Amino acid sequence: MENQLITKIEERLKVTINPKRYRHTLGVVKASIYLAEKYHEDTMNAKIAALLHDFAKDYTRQQLMECVRTYGVVTDNIIMEAHELLHGKVAASIAKIEFNINNENILNAIENHTTGREGMSKLEKIIYLADFIEEGRNYPGVNELRKIAAEDLDKAVLQALNNTIIYVLSIEKLLHPNTLYARNELLLKMKS
Amino acid sequence: MENQLITKIEERLKVTINPKRYRHTLGVVKASIYLAEKYHEDTMNAKIAALLHDFAKDYTRQQLMECVRTYGVVTDNIIMEAHELLHGKVAASIAKIEFNINNENILNAIENHTTGREGMSKLEKIIYLADFIEEGRNYPGVNELRKIAAEDLDKAVLQALNNTIIYVLSIEKLLHPNTLYARNELLLKMKS
């Protein structure tokens, strides 16, 4: 049953996202399964969430808006301005409506992988982090982040959130408050 | 009448904050008046807000908590954790209750100088910025910020907010969401 779902997602993915992003997605699948095994999370849930996290990443703004209308995607003014943040929410709606996935943990992991949020579950943290450390990624600090990811999930997610905040500031884009809320929450947890 | 108030504040300040902070405060007064003249704001309001902005900065945590209780200061969980953010709110209460200042614009400028906020008035921006660029300040980037402050108030406040976010991340402290909200709002305004 789950294997049928995986096959269906993979077939749809290949004709929906570009080959480079497909390779990235397979990298996120691999990293998510690695993190799920390490931190005792369900590997099948991790695989499904990872496969679908960027499903809508190559959608045009028009396609994203069409999904927002058709699927009743709940969004906010920051996401509507910085619409590169929208693809996670749209992908979660597609996962629910087109692939009949009803596991809220999987849906949340897909939805929140672009910004993080306060109160992330372990699966949400795994997908968020896997997106940054998958083997195809190559940016200053990625090896350090991979090292932390192998030792402490929360510490690694906090580092990824901090990196994101600094990066978003440097490119003069809007930063979603959820990224800050997630960062503050994890920082408090690490210090307590 | 206003001169009597200024004299009263100065006398109280001298026995409340340390000499180094008193010099900083006079620097903020000077920078605030400069910015108020440049950007057509009331210079007396700027002077009063600047004089009082750090009134509670040398208070102990116990003194701050006493003020929170006595004056019914409204605060939040981030400020209560990162209590170095609290002195602005306490100073605004002192301004209102001990110095009978009822001008909401002055009180807001004192209250929000530690974090900024969405919807800052011109006076709030002036006090926020003067705190960063007063002549006693010496940190990497301060001259660049002074240059921007002489040209564009919003652009300079945005730069100061961005600097603050990066600094707070670097020292692993909680960042108040109001700082991010202010930054996102000004960024949107600059880009529109």
CSV table of C-alpha atoms in Angstrom, one decimal:
chain,number,residue,atom,x,y,z
A,1,MET,CA,0.0,0.0,0.0
A,2,GLU,CA,2.7,2.4,1.0
A,3,ASN,CA,4.9,1.2,-1.8
A,4,GLN,CA,2.1,1.9,-4.3
A,5,LEU,CA,1.9,5.4,-2.9
A,6,ILE,CA,5.7,5.9,-3.2
A,7,THR,CA,5.6,4.7,-6.8
A,8,LYS,CA,2.6,7.1,-7.6
A,9,ILE,CA,4.4,10.1,-6.0
A,10,GLU,CA,7.7,9.3,-7.8
A,11,GLU,CA,5.9,9.1,-11.2
A,12,ARG,CA,4.1,12.4,-10.6
A,13,LEU,CA,7.3,14.0,-9.3
A,14,LYS,CA,9.3,13.2,-12.4
A,15,VAL,CA,6.9,15.1,-14.6
A,16,THR,CA,6.3,18.0,-12.2
A,17,ILE,CA,9.8,19.1,-11.0
A,18,ASN,CA,12.9,19.6,-13.0
A,19,PRO,CA,15.6,16.9,-13.1
A,20,LYS,CA,18.0,18.9,-10.8
A,21,ARG,CA,15.2,19.3,-8.2
A,22,TYR,CA,14.4,15.6,-8.5
A,23,ARG,CA,18.0,14.8,-7.6
A,24,HIS,CA,17.8,17.2,-4.7
A,25,THR,CA,14.5,15.5,-3.6
A,26,LEU,CA,16.2,12.1,-3.7
A,27,GLY,CA,19.0,13.6,-1.6
A,28,VAL,CA,16.5,14.9,1.0
A,29,VAL,CA,14.8,11.4,1.0
A,30,LYS,CA,18.2,9.8,1.8
A,31,ALA,CA,19.1,12.4,4.5
A,32,SER,CA,15.6,12.2,6.0
A,33,ILE,CA,15.8,8.4,6.3
A,34,TYR,CA,19.3,8.7,7.8
A,35,LEU,CA,18.1,11.2,10.4
A,36,ALA,CA,14.9,9.2,11.1
A,37,GLU,CA,16.9,6.1,11.9
A,38,LYS,CA,19.3,8.1,14.0
A,39,TYR,CA,16.6,9.9,16.0
A,40,HIS,CA,14.0,7.1,16.1
A,41,GLU,CA,11.4,8.5,13.8
A,42,ASP,CA,9.2,6.5,11.3
A,43,THR,CA,11.3,6.2,8.1
A,44,MET,CA,8.3,5.6,5.8
A,45,ASN,CA,6.7,8.9,7.0
A,46,ALA,CA,10.1,10.6,6.5
A,47,LYS,CA,10.4,9.2,3.0
A,48,ILE,CA,6.9,10.3,2.0
A,49,ALA,CA,7.3,13.9,3.5
A,50,ALA,CA,10.7,14.2,1.8
A,51,LEU,CA,9.5,13.1,-1.6
A,52,LEU,CA,6.7,15.7,-1.5
A,53,HIS,CA,8.3,18.6,0.2
A,54,ASP,CA,9.3,20.4,-3.0
A,55,PHE,CA,6.5,19.1,-5.2
A,56,ALA,CA,5.3,22.6,-5.9
A,57,LYS,CA,8.7,24.3,-6.0
A,58,ASP,CA,8.7,24.7,-9.8
A,59,TYR,CA,5.1,25.9,-10.0
A,60,THR,CA,4.7,29.4,-11.5
A,61,ARG,CA,3.2,32.1,-9.3
A,62,GLN,CA,0.0,31.6,-11.3
A,63,GLN,CA,-0.1,27.9,-10.6
A,64,LEU,CA,0.6,28.5,-6.9
A,65,MET,CA,-2.3,31.0,-6.7
A,66,GLU,CA,-4.6,28.6,-8.5
A,67,CYS,CA,-3.8,26.0,-5.8
A,68,VAL,CA,-4.3,28.6,-3.0
A,69,ARG,CA,-7.8,29.3,-4.5
A,70,THR,CA,-8.8,25.7,-5.4
A,71,TYR,CA,-7.5,24.0,-2.2
A,72,GLY,CA,-8.2,26.8,0.2
A,73,VAL,CA,-4.6,27.1,1.3
A,74,VAL,CA,-4.4,29.2,4.4
A,75,THR,CA,-1.5,31.7,4.1
A,76,ASP,CA,-0.5,35.1,5.4
A,77,ASN,CA,0.7,38.5,4.2
A,78,ILE,CA,4.5,37.7,4.5
A,79,ILE,CA,4.1,34.5,2.5
A,80,MET,CA,2.0,36.3,-0.1
A,81,GLU,CA,4.7,38.9,-0.5
A,82,ALA,CA,7.6,36.4,-0.4
A,83,HIS,CA,5.9,33.8,-2.5
A,84,GLU,CA,9.0,31.5,-2.6
A,85,LEU,CA,7.7,30.6,0.9
A,86,LEU,CA,4.4,29.4,-0.5
A,87,HIS,CA,5.4,26.1,-2.1
A,88,GLY,CA,5.5,24.1,1.1
A,89,LYS,CA,1.9,25.1,2.0
A,90,VAL,CA,0.7,24.2,-1.5
A,91,ALA,CA,2.6,20.9,-1.5
A,92,ALA,CA,0.9,20.0,1.8
A,93,SER,CA,-2.5,20.6,0.2
A,94,ILE,CA,-1.5,18.5,-2.8
A,95,ALA,CA,-0.3,15.7,-0.5
A,96,LYS,CA,-3.7,15.7,1.2
A,97,ILE,CA,-6.0,16.2,-1.7
A,98,GLU,CA,-4.2,14.5,-4.6
A,99,PHE,CA,-2.4,11.8,-2.8
A,100,ASN,CA,-4.9,11.2,0.0
A,101,ILE,CA,-2.3,11.6,2.8
A,102,ASN,CA,-4.1,12.3,6.1
A,103,ASN,CA,-1.2,11.9,8.5
A,104,GLU,CA,-1.0,15.4,10.1
A,105,ASN,CA,2.7,14.9,11.0
A,106,ILE,CA,3.6,14.2,7.4
A,107,LEU,CA,1.5,17.2,6.2
A,108,ASN,CA,3.0,19.5,8.8
A,109,ALA,CA,6.5,18.4,7.8
A,110,ILE,CA,5.8,19.3,4.2
A,111,GLU,CA,4.0,22.5,5.0
A,112,ASN,CA,6.6,23.9,7.4
A,113,HIS,CA,9.8,23.0,5.7
A,114,THR,CA,10.2,26.4,4.1
A,115,THR,CA,10.1,28.4,7.4
A,116,GLY,CA,10.1,26.1,10.4
A,117,ARG,CA,7.7,27.0,13.2
A,118,GLU,CA,7.4,27.0,17.0
A,119,GLY,CA,6.5,23.5,18.3
A,120,MET,CA,8.0,21.5,15.4
A,121,SER,CA,7.6,17.7,15.7
A,122,LYS,CA,10.6,15.5,15.3
A,123,LEU,CA,9.6,14.7,11.8
A,124,GLU,CA,9.2,18.4,10.9
A,125,LYS,CA,12.7,19.0,12.3
A,126,ILE,CA,14.1,16.0,10.2
A,127,ILE,CA,12.6,17.2,6.9
A,128,TYR,CA,13.6,20.9,7.7
A,129,LEU,CA,17.2,19.8,8.4
A,130,ALA,CA,17.5,17.2,5.6
A,131,ASP,CA,16.7,19.9,3.1
A,132,PHE,CA,19.9,21.7,4.2
A,133,ILE,CA,22.3,18.8,4.6
A,134,GLU,CA,21.4,16.4,1.7
A,135,GLU,CA,24.4,15.2,-0.2
A,136,GLY,CA,23.8,17.5,-3.2
A,137,ARG,CA,24.1,20.7,-1.1
A,138,ASN,CA,27.3,22.6,-1.3
A,139,TYR,CA,27.6,25.9,0.6
A,140,PRO,CA,29.9,27.4,3.3
A,141,GLY,CA,29.2,25.7,6.6
A,142,VAL,CA,27.3,22.7,5.2
A,143,ASN,CA,29.9,20.2,6.5
A,144,GLU,CA,29.8,21.7,9.9
A,145,LEU,CA,26.0,21.5,9.8
A,146,ARG,CA,26.2,17.8,8.7
A,147,LYS,CA,28.5,17.1,11.7
A,148,ILE,CA,26.1,18.8,14.2
A,149,ALA,CA,23.2,16.9,12.6
A,150,ALA,CA,24.9,13.6,13.3
A,151,GLU,CA,25.2,14.6,17.0
A,152,ASP,CA,22.2,16.7,18.1
A,153,LEU,CA,18.9,17.2,16.1
A,154,ASP,CA,17.8,20.4,17.9
A,155,LYS,CA,21.3,22.0,17.8
A,156,ALA,CA,21.5,21.3,14.1
A,157,VAL,CA,18.0,22.7,13.4
A,158,LEU,CA,18.9,25.8,15.4
A,159,GLN,CA,22.0,26.3,13.4
A,160,ALA,CA,20.1,25.9,10.1
A,161,LEU,CA,17.5,28.4,11.3
A,162,ASN,CA,20.2,30.9,12.3
A,163,ASN,CA,21.9,30.4,8.9
A,164,THR,CA,18.6,31.0,7.2
A,165,ILE,CA,17.9,34.2,9.1
A,166,ILE,CA,21.4,35.6,8.3
A,167,TYR,CA,21.0,34.6,4.6
A,168,VAL,CA,17.6,36.1,4.2
A,169,LEU,CA,18.8,39.4,5.7
A,170,SER,CA,21.8,39.4,3.3
A,171,ILE,CA,19.6,39.0,0.2
A,172,GLU,CA,17.1,41.7,1.6
A,173,LYS,CA,14.1,39.4,1.5
A,174,LEU,CA,11.2,39.2,4.0
A,175,LEU,CA,11.9,36.8,6.9
A,176,HIS,CA,8.9,34.8,8.0
A,177,PRO,CA,8.3,35.3,11.8
A,178,ASN,CA,7.8,31.5,12.2
A,179,THR,CA,11.5,31.1,11.5
A,180,LEU,CA,12.3,33.4,14.3
A,181,TYR,CA,9.8,31.8,16.7
A,182,ALA,CA,11.3,28.4,15.9
A,183,ARG,CA,14.8,29.8,16.5
A,184,ASN,CA,13.9,31.5,19.8
A,185,GLU,CA,12.1,28.4,21.1
A,186,LEU,CA,15.1,26.0,20.3
A,187,LEU,CA,17.6,28.5,21.8
A,188,LEU,CA,15.6,28.6,25.0
A,189,LYS,CA,15.4,24.8,25.1
A,190,MET,CA,19.2,24.4,24.5
A,191,LYS,CA,20.0,26.9,27.3
A,192,SER,CA,17.6,25.4,29.9
B,1,MET,CA,7.5,74.5,32.1
B,2,GLU,CA,9.4,72.1,29.7
B,3,ASN,CA,12.7,73.5,30.9
B,4,GLN,CA,11.7,72.7,34.5
B,5,LEU,CA,10.9,69.1,33.4
B,6,ILE,CA,14.3,68.8,31.6
B,7,THR,CA,16.1,70.0,34.8
B,8,LYS,CA,14.2,67.6,36.9
B,9,ILE,CA,14.9,64.7,34.6
B,10,GLU,CA,18.6,65.6,34.4
B,11,GLU,CA,18.9,65.8,38.2
B,12,ARG,CA,17.3,62.4,38.6
B,13,LEU,CA,19.3,60.9,35.8
B,14,LYS,CA,22.6,61.8,37.4
B,15,VAL,CA,21.9,59.8,40.5
B,16,THR,CA,20.2,56.9,38.7
B,17,ILE,CA,22.5,55.9,35.8
B,18,ASN,CA,26.3,55.7,35.9
B,19,PRO,CA,28.5,58.5,34.5
B,20,LYS,CA,29.3,56.5,31.3
B,21,ARG,CA,25.6,55.9,30.6
B,22,TYR,CA,24.9,59.6,31.3
B,23,ARG,CA,27.4,60.6,28.7
B,24,HIS,CA,25.8,58.1,26.3
B,25,THR,CA,22.4,59.6,27.1
B,26,LEU,CA,23.7,63.2,26.3
B,27,GLY,CA,25.0,61.8,23.0
B,28,VAL,CA,21.6,60.3,22.2
B,29,VAL,CA,20.0,63.7,23.1
B,30,LYS,CA,22.3,65.5,20.6
B,31,ALA,CA,21.8,62.9,17.9
B,32,SER,CA,18.0,62.9,18.4
B,33,ILE,CA,17.8,66.7,18.1
B,34,TYR,CA,20.0,66.5,15.0
B,35,LEU,CA,17.7,63.9,13.4
B,36,ALA,CA,14.5,65.7,14.6
B,37,GLU,CA,15.7,68.9,12.9
B,38,LYS,CA,16.6,67.0,9.7
B,39,TYR,CA,13.4,65.1,9.5
B,40,HIS,CA,11.0,67.8,10.8
B,41,GLU,CA,10.1,66.3,14.2
B,42,ASP,CA,9.5,68.2,17.5
B,43,THR,CA,13.0,68.7,19.0
B,44,MET,CA,11.7,69.1,22.6
B,45,ASN,CA,9.9,65.8,22.4
B,46,ALA,CA,13.0,64.2,21.0
B,47,LYS,CA,15.1,65.6,23.8
B,48,ILE,CA,12.7,64.4,26.5
B,49,ALA,CA,12.5,60.9,25.0
B,50,ALA,CA,16.2,60.7,24.6
B,51,LEU,CA,16.9,61.8,28.1
B,52,LEU,CA,14.6,59.1,29.5
B,53,HIS,CA,15.3,56.2,27.1
B,54,ASP,CA,17.9,54.5,29.3
B,55,PHE,CA,16.6,55.7,32.7
B,56,ALA,CA,16.2,52.1,34.0
B,57,LYS,CA,19.2,50.6,32.2
B,58,ASP,CA,21.3,50.3,35.3
B,59,TYR,CA,18.4,48.9,37.4
B,60,THR,CA,19.0,45.4,38.8
B,61,ARG,CA,16.6,42.6,37.8
B,62,GLN,CA,15.0,43.0,41.2
B,63,GLN,CA,14.4,46.8,40.7
B,64,LEU,CA,13.0,46.1,37.2
B,65,MET,CA,10.6,43.4,38.5
B,66,GLU,CA,9.5,45.8,41.3
B,67,CYS,CA,8.6,48.4,38.6
B,68,VAL,CA,6.8,45.7,36.6
B,69,ARG,CA,4.7,44.9,39.6
B,70,THR,CA,4.2,48.4,41.0
B,71,TYR,CA,3.5,50.2,37.7
B,72,GLY,CA,1.7,47.3,36.0
B,73,VAL,CA,4.2,47.2,33.1
B,74,VAL,CA,2.8,45.0,30.3
B,75,THR,CA,5.5,42.6,29.1
B,76,ASP,CA,5.8,39.3,27.3
B,77,ASN,CA,7.6,36.0,27.6
B,78,ILE,CA,10.5,37.0,25.4
B,79,ILE,CA,11.2,40.1,27.3
B,80,MET,CA,10.9,38.3,30.6
B,81,GLU,CA,13.5,35.8,29.4
B,82,ALA,CA,15.8,38.4,27.8
B,83,HIS,CA,15.4,41.0,30.6
B,84,GLU,CA,17.9,43.4,29.0
B,85,LEU,CA,14.9,44.2,26.7
B,86,LEU,CA,12.8,45.3,29.7
B,87,HIS,CA,14.4,48.6,30.6
B,88,GLY,CA,12.6,50.6,27.8
B,89,LYS,CA,9.2,49.5,29.0
B,90,VAL,CA,10.1,50.3,32.6
B,91,ALA,CA,11.5,53.7,31.6
B,92,ALA,CA,8.3,54.5,29.8
B,93,SER,CA,6.3,53.7,33.0
B,94,ILE,CA,8.6,55.9,35.0
B,95,ALA,CA,8.3,58.7,32.5
B,96,LYS,CA,4.5,58.5,32.8
B,97,ILE,CA,4.1,58.0,36.5
B,98,GLU,CA,7.1,59.8,38.0
B,99,PHE,CA,7.6,62.6,35.5
B,100,ASN,CA,3.9,63.0,34.5
B,101,ILE,CA,4.6,62.7,30.8
B,102,ASN,CA,1.4,61.9,29.0
B,103,ASN,CA,2.5,62.4,25.4
B,104,GLU,CA,2.0,58.9,23.9
B,105,ASN,CA,4.5,59.5,21.1
B,106,ILE,CA,7.3,60.3,23.7
B,107,LEU,CA,6.2,57.3,25.8
B,108,ASN,CA,6.3,55.0,22.8
B,109,ALA,CA,9.7,56.2,21.7
B,110,ILE,CA,11.1,55.4,25.2
B,111,GLU,CA,9.2,52.1,25.4
B,112,ASN,CA,10.2,50.7,22.0
B,113,HIS,CA,13.8,51.9,21.7
B,114,THR,CA,15.1,48.5,22.7
B,115,THR,CA,13.3,46.4,20.1
B,116,GLY,CA,11.7,48.7,17.6
B,117,ARG,CA,8.2,47.6,16.4
B,118,GLU,CA,5.9,47.6,13.4
B,119,GLY,CA,4.3,51.0,12.9
B,120,MET,CA,7.0,53.1,14.5
B,121,SER,CA,6.3,56.8,14.5
B,122,LYS,CA,8.9,59.3,13.2
B,123,LEU,CA,9.9,60.1,16.8
B,124,GLU,CA,10.3,56.4,17.6
B,125,LYS,CA,12.5,55.9,14.6
B,126,ILE,CA,14.6,58.9,15.6
B,127,ILE,CA,15.2,57.7,19.2
B,128,TYR,CA,15.8,54.1,18.0
B,129,LEU,CA,18.4,55.3,15.5
B,130,ALA,CA,20.0,58.0,17.7
B,131,ASP,CA,20.8,55.3,20.2
B,132,PHE,CA,23.0,53.6,17.6
B,133,ILE,CA,24.7,56.6,16.0
B,134,GLU,CA,25.4,59.0,18.9
B,135,GLU,CA,28.9,60.3,18.9
B,136,GLY,CA,30.1,58.0,21.7
B,137,ARG,CA,29.3,54.9,19.7
B,138,ASN,CA,32.2,53.1,18.1
B,139,TYR,CA,31.6,49.8,16.4
B,140,PRO,CA,32.2,48.4,12.9
B,141,GLY,CA,29.7,50.0,10.5
B,142,VAL,CA,28.8,53.0,12.7
B,143,ASN,CA,30.2,55.6,10.3
B,144,GLU,CA,28.3,53.9,7.4
B,145,LEU,CA,25.1,54.0,9.5
B,146,ARG,CA,25.7,57.7,10.4
B,147,LYS,CA,26.0,58.4,6.7
B,148,ILE,CA,22.8,56.7,5.9
B,149,ALA,CA,21.1,58.4,8.8
B,150,ALA,CA,22.0,61.8,7.3
B,151,GLU,CA,20.3,60.8,4.0
B,152,ASP,CA,17.2,58.5,4.7
B,153,LEU,CA,15.6,57.9,8.1
B,154,ASP,CA,13.8,54.7,7.1
B,155,LYS,CA,16.9,53.2,5.3
B,156,ALA,CA,19.0,53.9,8.4
B,157,VAL,CA,16.5,52.4,10.8
B,158,LEU,CA,16.3,49.3,8.6
B,159,GLN,CA,20.1,49.0,8.6
B,160,ALA,CA,20.1,49.4,12.4
B,161,LEU,CA,17.4,46.7,12.8
B,162,ASN,CA,19.3,44.3,10.4
B,163,ASN,CA,22.6,44.9,12.4
B,164,THR,CA,20.8,44.2,15.6
B,165,ILE,CA,19.3,40.9,14.3
B,166,ILE,CA,22.7,39.7,13.2
B,167,TYR,CA,24.3,40.8,16.4
B,168,VAL,CA,21.7,39.1,18.6
B,169,LEU,CA,22.1,35.9,16.7
B,170,SER,CA,25.9,36.0,17.0
B,171,ILE,CA,25.7,36.3,20.8
B,172,GLU,CA,23.0,33.6,21.0
B,173,LYS,CA,20.4,35.7,22.7
B,174,LEU,CA,16.6,35.7,22.1
B,175,LEU,CA,15.5,38.2,19.4
B,176,HIS,CA,12.3,40.0,20.1
B,177,PRO,CA,9.8,39.4,17.2
B,178,ASN,CA,9.0,43.2,17.2
B,179,THR,CA,12.5,43.8,15.8
B,180,LEU,CA,11.7,41.4,12.9
B,181,TYR,CA,8.3,42.9,12.3
B,182,ALA,CA,9.8,46.4,12.2
B,183,ARG,CA,12.5,45.2,9.8
B,184,ASN,CA,10.0,43.4,7.5
B,185,GLU,CA,7.7,46.4,7.4
B,186,LEU,CA,10.5,48.9,6.5
B,187,LEU,CA,11.9,46.5,3.9
B,188,LEU,CA,8.5,46.2,2.2
B,189,LYS,CA,8.1,50.0,2.3
B,190,MET,CA,11.6,50.6,0.8
B,191,LYS,CA,10.9,48.1,-2.0
B,192,SER,CA,7.5,49.4,-2.9
